[in-house]
Amino acid sequence: MQLTGSEIVIECLKEQGVDTVFGYPGGAILNIYDALYKHNGEIRHILTSHEQGASHAADGYARATGKVGVCMATSGPGATNLVTGIATAYMDSVPIVAITANVGVSLLGKDSFQEIDIAGVTMPITKHNFIVRDVKRLAETIRRAFRIAQSGRPGPVLVDIPKDVTASKAEYTYVKPELMEHQADSILESDIERALKMMKKSKRPFIFVGGGAVISGASEELITLAHKLDAPVTDSLMGKGAFPGTDELYMGMLGMHGTKAANLGVTGCDLLVTVGARFSDRVTGNAKKFAKNAKILQIDIDPAEINKNVISDASVIGDVKEVLKRINAHLEQMSHKEWVNHVQEIKKEFPLKYYPNGLTGPYIIEELYKVTKGDAIVVTEVGQHQMWAAQFYRYKKPRTLLTSGGLGTMGYGLGAALGAKIAFPEKQVVNVAGDGCFRMNMNEIATAVRYNIPVVQIVINNHVLGMVRQWQTLFYEKRYSNTILDDSVDFVKLAEAMGAVGIRVTKKEEVYPALEKAFSLGRPVVIDCIIDCDDKVFPMVPAGAAIEEVFDEDDLKQK
């Protein structure tokens, strides 16, 4: 049947099973929004307060579900406002499809009103992107975008459509989407055999889990591997929940703000089994000194990650879930009781701790864990609160911590929380923010109210840019250049002005009741928690240092 380009866009979204789109209309994309209006009962559109919020919401939807998230924006500034969200998704391998409209084909390249070469702008931060100049190629391009976004190592794809293409007509025929299967054709039996030999030979194995284990859905296989190999487990920020934080073999996060058990354990191990992790600088510290006593076995779907940051002694290329299935099928039950006990003793000797007196970020996170029983979807912004949420909330399942790991995007969390809550309306969804981050996209509280999306927004409010101030305190002789937020912004009044519920917390005993109330109301709630401006995240590894140089507050006092 003959359809306009705009109608083809909507039909292709329906083909792909898209039920929600996040976006913001404008002149160039009006035809698509007009077609969307006619399919109101089939695809839900969430009008965010800013295009960046739409891209983060699509990202949060994708991270929470494993499906492709979709966002839309018009040409020019509408499209460029998606860029930060697209880059965030790219760095963390999140499958989103961003659809933008542009000026007409005859106006491209002429500095027309609200024209931007968004395909050129996003080329370095997308898995692939397209500009569709011919309506006859539109349907197949959108289908390709969805395939590319979710195949192999996932990532964002952008489709830019000139306005006259959205109005032109072409023949459209429904095509059933291909079933996406785990990538197994790259897995070599010789690599599996080598991996098994390394595991059987090891006396002090350690497993390091990254975001790839979450993406591939390899949690069950990972638990089996850890207990068969009898090895302690650590994770990156992106790997949280792939291995349960409540398991006896779990030793906490690795890296700059990782636990001493994880950092010292990895330094002392003789085999580091790395599962779907890219060896970010935040994890390795000084890469030349990282895991210096260990053979490194790296399992990853992306061959470009092998030997990129840390040289591996062996690798297996393929989908993590499929690789672990094959390893587990041949791995005999191992026992490393003395080694596991040694690492657990380090964990007991150097537990995560904080000042017991007064209201602190870690205390708020621990109370959040109690109220939600560890079953919430926790979203964060970026900074001290993000690290406290990683350290003190024990993630039992994958896709329950949504956070910007690679790009470190302040302003990410609230939009992402909206996306996650729309995907799972029955689950408790909370965004943990610092006051600096909250300011960046707090306008999305208005979006939550407009659609009655009952997310709980916690603001850990220290009236400073906390993580930057921590570095200024420790490494810049307390020169607090532009990190003090000493204004009169009242987040409770702001929440109420937007139609949400505002609650202020200043004492420890107020935290649990405030959280209980917030989750019971069924409305968007902002909880403004006032903490001291000099609370810090410990343990810590200085930039450029080896991870075994990890220190905490007690170490600082001794110095």
Coordinates of C-alpha atoms in Angstrom, one line a residue:
M1 CA 0.0 0.0 0.0
Q2 CA 1.1 3.6 -0.7
L3 CA 2.0 5.5 2.5
T4 CA 3.7 8.8 3.2
G5 CA 7.2 8.7 4.7
S6 CA 5.7 9.8 8.1
E7 CA 3.2 6.9 8.1
I8 CA 6.0 4.5 7.1
V9 CA 8.0 5.6 10.1
I10 CA 5.1 4.9 12.4
E11 CA 4.3 1.5 10.8
C12 CA 8.0 0.5 11.1
L13 CA 8.0 1.4 14.8
K14 CA 4.9 -0.8 15.2
E15 CA 6.7 -3.6 13.3
Q16 CA 9.5 -3.4 15.8
G17 CA 7.1 -3.7 18.8
V18 CA 7.8 -0.1 20.0
D19 CA 5.2 0.9 22.5
T20 CA 6.7 4.2 23.8
V21 CA 8.5 7.1 22.1
F22 CA 10.1 10.0 23.9
G23 CA 10.5 13.3 22.1
Y24 CA 9.8 16.9 21.4
P25 CA 8.1 18.2 18.2
G26 CA 9.2 21.1 15.9
G27 CA 8.7 22.3 12.4
A28 CA 10.8 19.8 10.4
I29 CA 9.3 16.8 12.2
L30 CA 5.7 17.9 12.2
N31 CA 4.6 15.4 9.6
I32 CA 5.8 12.5 11.7
Y33 CA 4.0 13.9 14.8
D34 CA 0.9 14.3 12.7
A35 CA 1.1 10.6 11.8
L36 CA 1.8 9.7 15.4
Y37 CA -1.4 11.6 16.4
K38 CA -3.4 9.2 14.2
H39 CA -1.9 6.2 16.0
N40 CA -2.4 7.6 19.5
G41 CA -3.7 4.3 21.0
E42 CA -0.9 2.2 19.5
I43 CA 2.3 4.1 20.4
R44 CA 2.5 6.2 23.5
H45 CA 4.4 9.5 23.1
I46 CA 6.0 11.1 26.2
L47 CA 6.6 14.8 25.7
T48 CA 9.7 15.6 27.8
S49 CA 10.7 19.1 29.0
H50 CA 13.9 19.0 26.9
E51 CA 15.2 16.9 24.1
Q52 CA 18.1 15.7 26.3
G53 CA 15.5 14.4 28.7
A54 CA 14.0 12.4 25.8
S55 CA 17.3 10.8 24.9
H56 CA 18.0 9.9 28.5
A57 CA 14.5 8.5 28.9
A58 CA 14.9 6.3 25.9
D59 CA 18.3 5.2 27.3
G60 CA 16.7 4.3 30.7
Y61 CA 13.9 2.4 29.0
A62 CA 16.5 0.4 27.1
R63 CA 18.7 -0.3 30.0
A64 CA 15.8 -1.4 32.2
T65 CA 14.2 -3.7 29.6
G66 CA 17.0 -4.7 27.2
K67 CA 14.8 -3.5 24.3
V68 CA 15.6 -0.7 21.9
G69 CA 14.6 2.8 23.3
V70 CA 13.3 5.4 20.8
C71 CA 13.5 9.1 20.9
M72 CA 12.6 11.8 18.4
A73 CA 13.5 15.4 17.8
T74 CA 13.2 18.1 15.2
S75 CA 16.1 19.6 13.1
G76 CA 18.8 22.0 14.3
P77 CA 18.8 22.6 18.1
G78 CA 16.2 19.8 18.6
A79 CA 18.6 17.3 17.1
T80 CA 21.7 18.7 18.8
N81 CA 20.0 18.5 22.2
L82 CA 19.9 14.7 21.7
V83 CA 23.7 14.5 21.3
T84 CA 24.6 14.2 25.0
G85 CA 22.1 11.4 25.5
I86 CA 23.3 9.6 22.3
A87 CA 26.9 9.9 23.5
T88 CA 25.9 8.5 26.9
A89 CA 24.3 5.5 25.3
Y90 CA 27.2 5.0 23.0
M91 CA 29.8 4.9 25.8
D92 CA 27.7 2.3 27.8
S93 CA 26.6 0.2 24.8
V94 CA 22.9 1.0 25.1
P95 CA 20.5 0.2 22.1
I96 CA 18.6 3.3 21.2
V97 CA 17.2 4.6 17.9
A98 CA 17.1 8.4 17.6
I99 CA 14.9 9.7 14.8
T100 CA 15.4 13.3 13.7
A101 CA 13.9 15.3 10.9
N102 CA 15.8 17.8 8.8
V103 CA 15.2 20.5 6.3
G104 CA 14.1 19.4 2.8
V105 CA 16.5 17.7 0.5
S106 CA 16.9 20.8 -1.7
L107 CA 17.8 22.9 1.3
L108 CA 20.5 20.6 2.7
G109 CA 23.9 22.1 2.8
K110 CA 22.7 25.7 2.4
D111 CA 22.7 26.9 6.0
S112 CA 18.9 26.8 6.0
F113 CA 16.9 27.7 9.0
Q114 CA 17.4 25.1 11.8
E115 CA 19.6 23.0 9.5
I116 CA 22.4 21.0 11.1
D117 CA 24.4 18.0 9.7
I118 CA 23.3 15.8 12.6
A119 CA 24.6 12.7 10.8
G120 CA 28.0 14.3 10.7
V121 CA 27.8 15.6 14.3
T122 CA 26.9 12.1 15.7
M123 CA 29.2 10.0 13.5
P124 CA 31.7 9.4 16.3
I125 CA 29.1 8.7 18.9
T126 CA 26.7 6.3 17.1
K127 CA 27.1 2.7 16.1
H128 CA 25.8 3.8 12.7
N129 CA 23.7 6.6 11.4
F130 CA 21.7 7.4 8.2
I131 CA 20.3 10.3 6.3
V132 CA 17.3 9.1 4.2
R133 CA 17.0 11.2 1.0
D134 CA 14.7 8.8 -0.8
V135 CA 11.3 7.7 0.7
K136 CA 11.6 4.3 -1.1
R137 CA 14.6 3.5 1.2
L138 CA 13.0 4.7 4.4
A139 CA 11.4 1.5 5.7
E140 CA 14.5 -0.7 5.1
T141 CA 16.7 2.0 6.7
I142 CA 14.6 2.0 9.9
R143 CA 14.6 -1.8 10.0
R144 CA 18.4 -1.7 9.6
A145 CA 18.7 0.9 12.4
F146 CA 16.9 -1.4 14.8
R147 CA 18.9 -4.5 13.8
I148 CA 22.2 -2.6 14.2
A149 CA 21.2 -1.1 17.5
Q150 CA 20.6 -4.4 19.2
S151 CA 23.0 -6.8 17.4
G152 CA 26.4 -7.8 18.6
R153 CA 27.6 -5.1 21.0
P154 CA 24.6 -2.8 21.2
G155 CA 24.6 0.9 20.7
P156 CA 22.7 4.0 19.5
V157 CA 21.7 4.5 15.8
L158 CA 20.5 7.8 14.4
V159 CA 18.1 8.1 11.4
D160 CA 17.8 11.6 9.9
I161 CA 14.9 12.2 7.6
P162 CA 14.4 15.4 5.5
K163 CA 11.0 16.9 5.8
D164 CA 10.0 16.4 2.2
V165 CA 10.8 12.7 2.5
T166 CA 8.3 12.5 5.4
A167 CA 5.7 13.9 3.0
S168 CA 6.5 11.9 -0.1
K169 CA 4.8 8.5 -0.8
A170 CA 6.1 5.0 -1.3
E171 CA 4.9 1.4 -1.3
Y172 CA 5.0 -0.1 2.2
T173 CA 4.7 -3.8 3.0
Y174 CA 4.8 -5.2 6.6
V175 CA 8.0 -7.2 7.4
K176 CA 8.3 -9.3 10.5
P177 CA 11.4 -8.4 12.5
E178 CA 14.3 -10.9 12.6
L179 CA 14.8 -12.8 15.8
M180 CA 18.0 -11.5 17.5
E181 CA 20.2 -14.4 18.6
H182 CA 23.2 -14.5 20.8
Q183 CA 26.4 -14.2 18.8
A184 CA 28.1 -17.6 18.8
D185 CA 29.8 -17.9 15.4
S186 CA 33.0 -16.1 16.6
I187 CA 33.5 -18.5 19.6
L188 CA 36.5 -20.8 18.9
E189 CA 36.7 -24.1 20.7
S190 CA 40.5 -23.7 20.9
D191 CA 39.9 -20.5 22.9
I192 CA 37.4 -22.2 25.2
E193 CA 40.0 -25.0 25.8
R194 CA 42.7 -22.5 26.6
A195 CA 40.4 -20.7 29.0
L196 CA 39.6 -24.0 30.8
K197 CA 43.3 -24.9 31.1
M198 CA 44.0 -21.5 32.7
M199 CA 41.2 -21.9 35.2
K200 CA 42.2 -25.5 36.1
K201 CA 45.8 -24.3 36.6
S202 CA 45.0 -21.3 38.8
K203 CA 45.4 -21.3 42.5
R204 CA 44.1 -17.8 43.2
P205 CA 41.4 -16.9 40.6
F206 CA 39.4 -13.8 40.7
I207 CA 36.4 -12.9 38.5
F208 CA 35.9 -9.3 37.2
V209 CA 32.4 -8.5 35.8
G210 CA 31.6 -5.7 33.5
G211 CA 28.5 -4.3 31.7
G212 CA 28.7 -6.9 29.0
A213 CA 27.5 -9.6 31.4
V214 CA 24.4 -7.4 32.1
I215 CA 23.8 -6.8 28.4
S216 CA 24.0 -10.4 27.4
G217 CA 21.8 -11.7 30.2
A218 CA 24.5 -13.9 31.6
S219 CA 23.7 -13.6 35.3
E220 CA 22.8 -17.3 35.8
E221 CA 25.8 -18.5 33.9
L222 CA 28.1 -16.1 35.8
I223 CA 26.8 -17.4 39.2
T224 CA 27.4 -20.9 38.1
L225 CA 31.0 -20.1 37.0
A226 CA 31.9 -18.3 40.2
H227 CA 30.8 -21.2 42.4
K228 CA 32.3 -23.9 40.1
L229 CA 35.6 -22.0 39.9
D230 CA 35.3 -21.1 43.6
A231 CA 36.6 -17.6 43.0
P232 CA 35.9 -14.2 44.6
V233 CA 33.9 -11.8 42.3
T234 CA 34.2 -8.1 41.8
D235 CA 32.4 -5.8 39.3
S236 CA 32.6 -2.5 37.6
L237 CA 30.0 0.2 37.9
M238 CA 28.3 -1.0 34.7
G239 CA 28.5 -4.7 35.9
K240 CA 26.4 -4.2 39.0
G241 CA 23.7 -6.8 39.5
A242 CA 25.0 -9.3 37.0
F243 CA 26.5 -11.1 40.0
P244 CA 24.4 -10.7 43.2
G245 CA 25.8 -8.2 45.7
T246 CA 24.4 -10.5 48.4
D247 CA 26.4 -13.6 47.4
E248 CA 29.2 -14.7 49.8
L249 CA 31.7 -14.6 46.9
Y250 CA 31.0 -10.9 46.1
M251 CA 33.8 -8.6 47.3
G252 CA 32.5 -5.2 46.2
M253 CA 33.3 -2.9 43.3
L254 CA 36.8 -2.6 41.7
G255 CA 38.8 0.5 41.0
M256 CA 39.0 4.1 42.0
H257 CA 36.2 3.9 44.6
G258 CA 36.3 0.1 44.9
T259 CA 36.7 -1.9 48.1
K260 CA 40.1 -2.8 49.5
A261 CA 39.0 -6.5 49.3
A262 CA 38.5 -6.1 45.5
N263 CA 41.5 -4.0 44.8
L264 CA 44.0 -5.9 46.9
G265 CA 42.4 -9.2 45.8
V266 CA 42.8 -8.5 42.1
T267 CA 46.4 -7.3 42.8
G268 CA 47.2 -10.6 44.5
C269 CA 45.3 -13.1 42.2
D270 CA 47.1 -15.3 39.7
L271 CA 44.2 -15.4 37.2
L272 CA 41.8 -12.6 36.4
V273 CA 38.8 -13.8 34.5
T274 CA 37.3 -10.7 32.9
V275 CA 33.7 -11.0 31.8
G276 CA 32.4 -8.3 29.5
A277 CA 34.5 -5.4 30.8
R278 CA 36.6 -2.9 28.9
F279 CA 39.3 -2.1 31.5
S280 CA 38.3 1.5 31.9
D281 CA 40.9 3.8 33.5
R282 CA 38.5 4.2 36.5
V283 CA 38.8 0.4 37.1
T284 CA 42.5 -0.2 36.3
G285 CA 44.2 2.9 37.8
N286 CA 47.7 2.7 36.4
A287 CA 47.2 0.1 33.7
K288 CA 50.9 -0.9 33.6
K289 CA 50.6 -2.0 37.3
F290 CA 47.1 -3.5 37.0
A291 CA 46.7 -7.2 38.2
K292 CA 50.5 -7.5 37.8
N293 CA 50.7 -11.0 39.4
A294 CA 47.9 -12.4 37.2
K295 CA 47.3 -14.0 33.9
I296 CA 44.4 -12.2 32.3
L297 CA 41.6 -14.0 30.5
Q298 CA 39.3 -11.6 28.7
I299 CA 35.8 -12.6 27.5
D300 CA 34.1 -10.0 25.3
I301 CA 31.8 -9.8 22.3
D302 CA 33.9 -7.0 20.8
P303 CA 37.3 -8.0 19.4
A304 CA 38.3 -4.3 19.5
E305 CA 38.3 -4.4 23.3
I306 CA 41.0 -7.2 23.5
N307 CA 44.4 -5.7 24.3
K308 CA 43.0 -2.2 24.0
N309 CA 43.7 -0.9 27.5
V310 CA 45.2 -4.0 29.2
I311 CA 47.2 -6.8 27.5
S312 CA 45.4 -10.1 27.9
D313 CA 47.1 -13.5 28.1
A314 CA 44.1 -15.2 26.4
S315 CA 40.7 -14.2 25.2
V316 CA 37.4 -15.6 24.0
I317 CA 35.4 -13.5 21.5
G318 CA 31.7 -13.9 21.6
D319 CA 28.5 -13.3 23.5
V320 CA 29.2 -13.6 27.2
K321 CA 26.2 -15.8 27.9
E322 CA 27.2 -18.3 25.2
V323 CA 30.8 -18.3 26.2
L324 CA 30.1 -19.0 29.8
K325 CA 27.6 -21.8 28.9
R326 CA 30.4 -23.6 27.0
I327 CA 33.0 -23.0 29.8
N328 CA 30.6 -24.2 32.5
A329 CA 29.7 -27.3 30.6
H330 CA 33.3 -28.5 30.8
L331 CA 34.6 -26.9 34.0
E332 CA 35.0 -29.3 36.9
Q333 CA 34.2 -28.2 40.5
M334 CA 37.2 -26.4 41.8
S335 CA 38.1 -25.5 45.4
H336 CA 40.2 -22.5 46.5
K337 CA 39.1 -22.3 50.1
E338 CA 42.3 -20.8 51.4
W339 CA 42.4 -18.1 48.8
V340 CA 38.7 -17.2 49.1
N341 CA 39.0 -17.1 52.9
H342 CA 42.1 -14.8 52.5
V343 CA 40.1 -12.3 50.4
Q344 CA 37.1 -12.5 52.7
E345 CA 39.4 -11.7 55.7
I346 CA 40.4 -8.5 53.9
K347 CA 36.8 -7.7 53.3
K348 CA 36.1 -8.1 57.1
E349 CA 39.1 -6.1 58.1
F350 CA 38.4 -3.2 55.7
P351 CA 34.6 -2.9 55.4
L352 CA 32.9 0.0 53.8
K353 CA 32.1 2.5 56.5
Y354 CA 31.1 6.1 57.2
Y355 CA 30.7 8.5 60.1
P356 CA 27.8 7.1 62.3
N357 CA 26.8 10.5 63.6
G358 CA 24.7 12.8 61.5
L359 CA 23.0 12.4 58.2
T360 CA 25.3 11.1 55.4
G361 CA 24.9 9.9 51.8
P362 CA 25.8 6.3 52.7
Y363 CA 23.2 6.2 55.5
I364 CA 20.5 7.4 53.0
I365 CA 21.5 4.7 50.6
E366 CA 21.4 2.0 53.3
E367 CA 17.9 3.2 54.4
L368 CA 16.8 3.1 50.8
Y369 CA 18.0 -0.5 50.6
K370 CA 15.9 -1.4 53.7
V371 CA 12.7 0.3 52.5
T372 CA 12.9 -1.3 49.0
K373 CA 14.3 -4.6 50.3
G374 CA 16.9 -4.3 47.5
D375 CA 14.3 -4.8 44.8
A376 CA 14.1 -1.2 43.4
I377 CA 15.4 0.0 40.1
V378 CA 18.0 2.6 41.2
V379 CA 19.0 5.3 38.8
T380 CA 21.7 7.8 39.5
E381 CA 23.3 11.0 38.3
V382 CA 27.1 11.3 38.4
G383 CA 29.3 12.1 41.4
Q384 CA 29.6 11.2 45.1
H385 CA 26.0 10.0 45.4
Q386 CA 26.6 7.7 42.4
M387 CA 29.5 6.0 44.1
W388 CA 27.6 5.7 47.4
A389 CA 24.7 4.1 45.5
A390 CA 27.2 1.7 44.0
Q391 CA 28.9 0.9 47.3
F392 CA 26.0 0.7 49.8
Y393 CA 23.0 -0.7 47.8
R394 CA 23.4 -4.4 47.2
Y395 CA 22.1 -5.1 43.6
K396 CA 20.7 -8.6 43.4
K397 CA 19.7 -8.6 39.8
P398 CA 20.9 -7.1 36.5
R399 CA 19.3 -4.0 35.0
T400 CA 18.5 -2.6 38.5
L401 CA 21.3 0.0 38.6
L402 CA 21.0 2.5 35.7
T403 CA 23.8 5.0 35.6
S404 CA 26.1 6.8 33.2
G405 CA 29.4 5.0 33.5
G406 CA 31.5 5.8 30.5
L407 CA 30.5 9.4 29.7
G408 CA 29.7 10.4 33.3
T409 CA 26.7 12.5 32.4
M410 CA 25.4 14.9 35.0
G411 CA 21.7 15.3 34.4
Y412 CA 21.2 11.7 33.1
G413 CA 19.3 10.2 36.0
L414 CA 15.8 11.8 36.1
G415 CA 15.1 11.3 32.4
A416 CA 16.4 7.7 32.6
A417 CA 14.2 7.1 35.7
L418 CA 11.1 8.2 33.8
G419 CA 12.0 5.7 31.0
A420 CA 12.5 2.9 33.5
K421 CA 9.3 3.6 35.4
I422 CA 7.2 3.7 32.1
A423 CA 8.8 0.3 31.2
F424 CA 8.1 -1.2 34.6
P425 CA 5.2 0.8 36.3
E426 CA 4.8 -1.9 39.0
K427 CA 8.4 -1.5 40.2
Q428 CA 9.8 1.0 42.6
V429 CA 12.0 3.4 40.7
V430 CA 14.2 6.0 42.4
N431 CA 16.7 8.5 41.0
V432 CA 19.6 9.4 43.4
A433 CA 21.1 12.8 42.6
G434 CA 23.4 15.4 44.0
D435 CA 22.1 18.9 44.1
G436 CA 24.5 19.9 41.3
C437 CA 23.2 17.2 39.0
F438 CA 19.6 17.7 39.9
R439 CA 19.8 21.3 38.7
M440 CA 20.8 20.2 35.2
N441 CA 17.6 18.4 34.2
M442 CA 15.2 19.0 37.1
N443 CA 12.6 20.3 34.6
E444 CA 11.8 16.7 33.9
I445 CA 9.9 16.7 37.3
A446 CA 7.3 18.6 35.3
T447 CA 7.2 15.7 32.8
A448 CA 6.7 13.2 35.7
V449 CA 3.8 15.2 37.0
R450 CA 2.2 15.7 33.6
Y451 CA 2.0 12.0 33.0
N452 CA 1.7 11.1 36.7
I453 CA 4.9 8.9 36.5
P454 CA 5.5 8.2 40.3
V455 CA 9.3 8.3 40.4
V456 CA 11.0 9.1 43.7
Q457 CA 13.7 11.7 43.3
I458 CA 16.3 11.8 46.2
V459 CA 18.5 14.8 46.2
I460 CA 21.6 14.3 48.4
N461 CA 22.1 18.0 48.9
N462 CA 25.5 19.2 50.2
H463 CA 25.3 22.6 48.5
V464 CA 28.5 21.9 46.6
L465 CA 29.7 20.0 43.6
G466 CA 30.7 17.2 46.0
M467 CA 33.1 15.0 43.9
V468 CA 35.0 17.9 42.5
R469 CA 35.2 19.5 45.9
Q470 CA 36.6 16.2 47.3
W471 CA 39.4 16.3 44.7
Q472 CA 40.0 20.0 45.5
T473 CA 40.3 19.1 49.2
L474 CA 42.6 16.2 48.7
F475 CA 44.8 17.3 45.8
Y476 CA 44.3 21.1 45.3
E477 CA 45.0 22.4 48.8
K478 CA 41.3 23.3 49.4
R479 CA 41.1 25.8 46.6
Y480 CA 37.3 25.5 46.0
S481 CA 37.1 27.1 42.6
N482 CA 33.5 27.4 41.5
T483 CA 32.2 24.3 43.4
I484 CA 30.2 26.0 46.1
L485 CA 26.4 26.2 45.4
D486 CA 25.6 28.8 48.1
D487 CA 22.4 30.1 46.6
S488 CA 18.8 30.0 47.9
V489 CA 17.3 27.3 45.7
D490 CA 14.6 25.4 47.7
F491 CA 14.0 22.0 46.1
V492 CA 10.9 21.3 48.2
K493 CA 9.2 24.5 47.0
L494 CA 10.4 23.8 43.5
A495 CA 8.9 20.3 43.5
E496 CA 5.6 21.7 44.8
A497 CA 5.6 24.5 42.2
M498 CA 5.9 21.8 39.5
G499 CA 3.0 19.8 41.0
A500 CA 5.1 17.1 42.8
V501 CA 5.4 16.3 46.5
G502 CA 8.4 17.9 48.3
I503 CA 9.9 16.5 51.5
R504 CA 12.9 17.8 53.4
V505 CA 15.1 15.5 55.5
T506 CA 17.7 16.9 57.8
K507 CA 18.1 14.1 60.4
K508 CA 18.8 10.4 60.3
E509 CA 15.5 9.4 61.9
E510 CA 13.6 11.2 59.1
V511 CA 15.0 9.2 56.2
Y512 CA 13.1 5.9 56.5
P513 CA 9.6 7.5 57.1
A514 CA 10.2 9.9 54.2
L515 CA 11.1 7.1 51.8
E516 CA 8.2 5.0 53.0
K517 CA 5.8 7.9 52.4
A518 CA 7.3 8.7 49.0
F519 CA 6.9 5.2 47.7
S520 CA 3.3 4.9 49.1
L521 CA 1.9 8.1 47.5
G522 CA 1.8 7.0 43.9
R523 CA 2.9 10.5 42.8
P524 CA 6.2 12.1 41.8
V525 CA 8.1 12.9 45.0
V526 CA 11.3 15.0 45.6
I527 CA 13.1 14.3 48.9
D528 CA 15.7 17.0 49.7
C529 CA 18.3 15.4 52.0
I530 CA 20.7 18.0 53.6
I531 CA 24.2 16.6 54.3
D532 CA 27.5 18.1 55.2
C533 CA 29.5 19.6 52.4
D534 CA 32.7 17.7 53.2
D535 CA 31.4 14.1 53.3
K536 CA 33.7 12.1 51.1
V537 CA 33.6 8.9 49.1
F538 CA 36.1 6.3 50.4
P539 CA 38.0 4.1 49.7
M540 CA 39.8 6.0 46.9
V541 CA 42.7 5.4 44.5
P542 CA 44.5 8.6 43.3
A543 CA 44.5 9.3 39.6
G544 CA 47.4 7.5 37.9
A545 CA 48.1 5.3 41.0
A546 CA 48.0 1.5 41.1
I547 CA 44.8 0.1 42.5
E548 CA 46.6 -1.5 45.5
E549 CA 47.4 2.1 46.6
V550 CA 43.8 2.4 47.6
F551 CA 43.3 4.4 50.8
D552 CA 40.5 5.3 53.2
E553 CA 39.9 8.0 55.8
D554 CA 41.8 6.0 58.5
D555 CA 44.8 5.9 56.2
L556 CA 44.6 9.6 55.7
K557 CA 44.6 10.2 59.5
Q558 CA 47.7 8.0 59.9
K559 CA 49.5 10.0 57.3

